[in-house]
Every structure is written in structure tokens, then in C-alpha cells.
């Protein structure tokens, strides 16, 4: 399915939901607590940058606003956004998003806007960070109940923990299976399934992903790769990559993608559009709406909901917006050799400060492991698509495949 087709499919799912009278809460940042929104009987839907949005340089935003934020804001000013009950903005992540939420509130005073403030640090041993974020989540929950008259119901919460937990378990397996044998599922299809769930996290949508996981499971079994996949899955969760079993895949080159909040679907689409290349060469992404979303740890349904959600968010793979650069780089460096990565494409959202600060460290980490890199700025409108394709083509051809 084309990129436009995937976008249309997920928008159609959202439109159907709204037509059926469901109330939707839009979110922007990857580490938004879906379980919390679902516990209030609302549907969380990831709002994404879209191609074909005009006015990407809307004058109300500060000059430092990234292309993603500009695209979202233009969707709102152009009335291209679905009619949602509320919108959650993150705070303490990046200047672009902070500024966007301020301008949004001023410019659209009738919109119901919530703000969730994330802690700057992630690792304080006395538990104060968990308590802080749990309190913020509680405040968000109170705000939702007050503004939308939707209380937090524990039966909804329990269903949500199970639904989102299954989604993550399935996505984690598919990521690990593709590293062992990328041809077992196209990257484009993995992106489509994940996007569908993040846009409309409904049981039926989760079931499609689950059924695909069962199929992939059987294929992996027939290929006698089950133990390899299990070792990769364990390594992704623990960060210890030395125990990964020897890979058997013959697809070369093996390319990984690093970056933050760029669209996985857009990248899959661009790579498959490059002459002579199929998406099996792309073995792994480490993106916010891909790998980092999939490998967010599950919640213990028995624990305090707010503390459990806080722990899960704080234990998810780190973002360029957070502290912990050293940890992120050692994780990256650790996986390159055992996963037999030949090349790393570093995608940066245009004008994203966090991505631009992180990229040189990624290049150095890859270089220490003898892995070639290329840095590619990208925006949601894919306004520079031809040049991006040429850069990718040259990079891939440098591995001797034409
Ligand atoms: S792409 Fe970068 S600058 Fe833009 S919202 Fe995300 S982290 Fe912030």
C-alpha cells in the first residue's frame, strides 16, 4: 500500500469512529499515556504531520518551530484536523512543542487543551521522579474528568492495559522477527499496522496486528529462527546484545534508521521508491513512533495506575528530548555489531533542535563500530523528496548494490 493509501486508511478509521459518536483526544508526543485516555472512555488518536498541508511556514509560530509542529499548526488553521474533544500537549520536551501549545491556546481559545509536564530527568533512584510524573498524570486525569465529564473508570483502565500491552507485545515480536529475517514482513506493512493502532486503538485494530504476529510467528518457526528471534527480543528489552544468536539472513546491505519524531511510513515509502531497492534492506528503525513506542514496557494492572503509567513512560527507550544521551548512544553502539548493521540512516526532522543535537553523537557511535552513516533532513510534506531519494540511492549504492 502506498504512503498516501496508508494515510487515507488511518484517517478513514478515525472518521468512522467520530461518525459513530466516539469522543477522541488527539495527542502529539510519543510517550502519551494511552491507557489513561482509554480509562476515561475516550479514544486517543495520534495526530501526525501530513503531506499536502499548505502554509507550512505559518507566521504565528516562532522561528525555531520545527517542520512537524508547523505542519500540525497548519492543519488546524486550514481546518484539516478531525473534530476532536481535546488535545494533549507535552511540556518540558522541546521549545517547539511548548511554544505550539501556548500559541494554540491563544489562537483557538475554544479548543480543549491539556498539558502533561514530563520530568527533565529519568533516573533518580529514590523514586521521586516516578512520584512526580504520577502526580502529573493524576492532574491530567482530573482535568479530563472536569472538562469533559468523563471519570476514570477502573474497568476501562484494566481493558486498556490489556489492549495496549498486547499491541506492544505483538509489535516487539515483529520488530525482533524482522531483524532476524526482514523478508518475513515488509517494513511498510509493520508501519501500517502500527499507525492504524496509534490512530484508532480499538480491539479490532489490535486484532489485525495480533493475527499478523501469529502468521509471522509460524513463518519464523518454519525457518527454524525462533531461538534467534527470542534472543533479539530479550536483547532489545535488556540492552545486552552480546547474547544474540548468530543471524542467518542473506539480505544485504542491512540498513537501520535512527531519528526521533519522523514518520516511519514516510521513510518506508521513500526507500521503496528508490530504484532497485526493496524494504527488506531496512531491518530496523529506532524512531519515536516505531521502535520506541513498541518497546515501552507494559503496566502491572495490580499496581497503582498512575505510578504504573509513570514507570512505563520513564522506562521507555529515551528520546532526543530527554537527558540520557550516553545511555542512548551505548544502546545504539551495542546493537550495531550483533545485529549486523551495515549502514545507518539518520533522519532529522527539519529544524528540530533535539534531532540536530543528537545526530553528531549517533554518527560518532556508528563510526566507532565501522558503520557508515548518512544524515537526511526530512519534513512531513516531503518537500525535498527528489533530493532525499538521490542521497539514499547514493548511500545504498556505496554498499555495492545497484
Ligand atoms: S520534531 Fe523535534 S522539535 Fe519538533 S516537536 Fe518533535 S522533538 Fe520537538
PDB file of C-alpha atoms in Angstrom, residues 106 169 245 276:
ATOM      1  CA  UNK A 106      -4.245  31.799  22.387  1.00  0.00           C
ATOM      2  CA  UNK A 169       3.977  -7.327  22.831  1.00  0.00           C
ATOM      3  CA  UNK A 245      22.423 -15.810  18.369  1.00  0.00           C
ATOM      4  CA  UNK A 276      16.448  -1.133  -7.298  1.00  0.00           C
TER       5      UNK A 276
END
